[in-house]
CSV table of C-alpha atoms in Angstrom, one decimal:
chain,number,residue,atom,x,y,z
A,1,UNK,CA,88.2,-166.0,97.1
A,2,UNK,CA,85.8,-163.3,98.7
A,3,UNK,CA,83.6,-160.8,97.2
A,4,UNK,CA,86.2,-158.4,97.7
A,5,UNK,CA,88.3,-159.9,95.6
A,6,UNK,CA,85.9,-160.8,92.6
A,7,UNK,CA,86.7,-157.5,92.0
A,8,UNK,CA,89.9,-156.0,92.2
A,9,UNK,CA,92.2,-155.6,89.8
A,10,UNK,CA,92.5,-158.1,87.0
A,11,UNK,CA,95.8,-159.6,87.1
A,12,UNK,CA,96.7,-161.4,83.4
A,13,UNK,CA,98.7,-165.3,84.2
A,14,UNK,CA,101.7,-166.2,81.2
A,15,UNK,CA,101.4,-169.8,80.8
A,16,UNK,CA,104.1,-171.6,79.0
A,17,UNK,CA,103.5,-174.9,77.6
A,18,UNK,CA,104.9,-178.0,75.0
A,19,UNK,CA,102.2,-178.9,72.4
A,20,UNK,CA,102.1,-181.0,69.3
A,21,UNK,CA,106.1,-180.7,69.2
A,22,UNK,CA,106.7,-176.8,69.8
A,23,UNK,CA,106.4,-174.4,72.5
A,24,UNK,CA,103.2,-172.2,73.3
A,25,UNK,CA,102.0,-169.4,75.0
A,26,UNK,CA,98.9,-168.1,76.4
A,27,UNK,CA,97.4,-165.5,78.6
A,28,UNK,CA,94.4,-165.8,81.3
A,29,UNK,CA,92.5,-163.9,83.6
A,30,UNK,CA,90.4,-164.9,86.8
A,31,UNK,CA,86.8,-165.1,85.5
A,32,UNK,CA,83.6,-163.5,87.5
A,33,UNK,CA,82.9,-165.3,91.1
A,34,UNK,CA,86.0,-167.6,90.9
A,35,UNK,CA,84.7,-169.9,88.2
A,36,UNK,CA,87.5,-170.5,86.7
A,37,UNK,CA,89.9,-168.6,83.9
A,38,UNK,CA,89.3,-167.0,81.0
A,39,UNK,CA,92.0,-167.1,77.8
A,40,UNK,CA,92.7,-163.7,77.0
A,41,UNK,CA,95.3,-163.9,74.3
A,42,UNK,CA,97.7,-166.9,72.7
A,43,UNK,CA,100.2,-167.6,70.3
A,44,UNK,CA,99.6,-168.2,66.8
A,45,UNK,CA,103.0,-168.9,66.4
A,46,UNK,CA,105.2,-172.5,67.5
A,47,UNK,CA,108.1,-171.8,69.0
A,48,UNK,CA,111.5,-174.3,69.1
A,49,UNK,CA,112.2,-173.5,72.5
A,50,UNK,CA,110.4,-172.7,75.4
A,51,UNK,CA,112.5,-169.7,76.4
A,52,UNK,CA,111.7,-168.1,73.2
A,53,UNK,CA,107.7,-168.4,73.8
A,54,UNK,CA,108.7,-167.4,77.3
A,55,UNK,CA,110.2,-163.9,75.7
A,56,UNK,CA,107.3,-163.7,73.3
A,57,UNK,CA,104.7,-163.7,76.1
A,58,UNK,CA,106.4,-161.5,78.6
A,59,UNK,CA,106.3,-159.2,75.4
A,60,UNK,CA,103.0,-159.4,74.7
A,61,UNK,CA,102.3,-159.3,78.7
A,62,UNK,CA,103.9,-155.7,78.6
A,63,UNK,CA,101.7,-155.1,75.7
A,64,UNK,CA,98.2,-155.5,77.9
A,65,UNK,CA,99.7,-154.1,80.6
A,66,UNK,CA,100.4,-150.8,78.3
A,67,UNK,CA,97.1,-150.9,76.8
A,68,UNK,CA,94.9,-150.5,80.0
A,69,UNK,CA,92.8,-153.7,79.1
A,70,UNK,CA,94.0,-155.4,82.3
A,71,UNK,CA,95.4,-154.5,86.2
A,72,UNK,CA,99.1,-153.2,86.6
A,73,UNK,CA,100.5,-156.7,88.1
A,74,UNK,CA,101.5,-159.1,85.1
A,75,UNK,CA,102.8,-162.7,86.4
A,76,UNK,CA,103.6,-165.7,85.0
A,77,UNK,CA,102.0,-169.0,85.9
A,78,UNK,CA,105.5,-170.2,87.5
A,79,UNK,CA,104.8,-167.2,90.4
A,80,UNK,CA,107.6,-164.8,88.8
A,81,UNK,CA,106.5,-161.2,89.3
A,82,UNK,CA,107.3,-159.3,86.0
A,83,UNK,CA,106.2,-155.7,86.6
């Protein structure tokens, strides 16, 4: 990552994962200067299926993008572009 990339728009990324017998989602953004990622949102609810967690996480991404908190590009950890 170059210095100019570090100061560009921040694109949140949706991660869906199984943990403790259920499905969850988390949304991360890159930390400044390439030092990892910061968790900015996560599911408090445990979902029975991966698809249910993904749908809820996508809605959270749409809400974040609409709030102007993050950059306009919204992605998923699988590399799919949503908006």
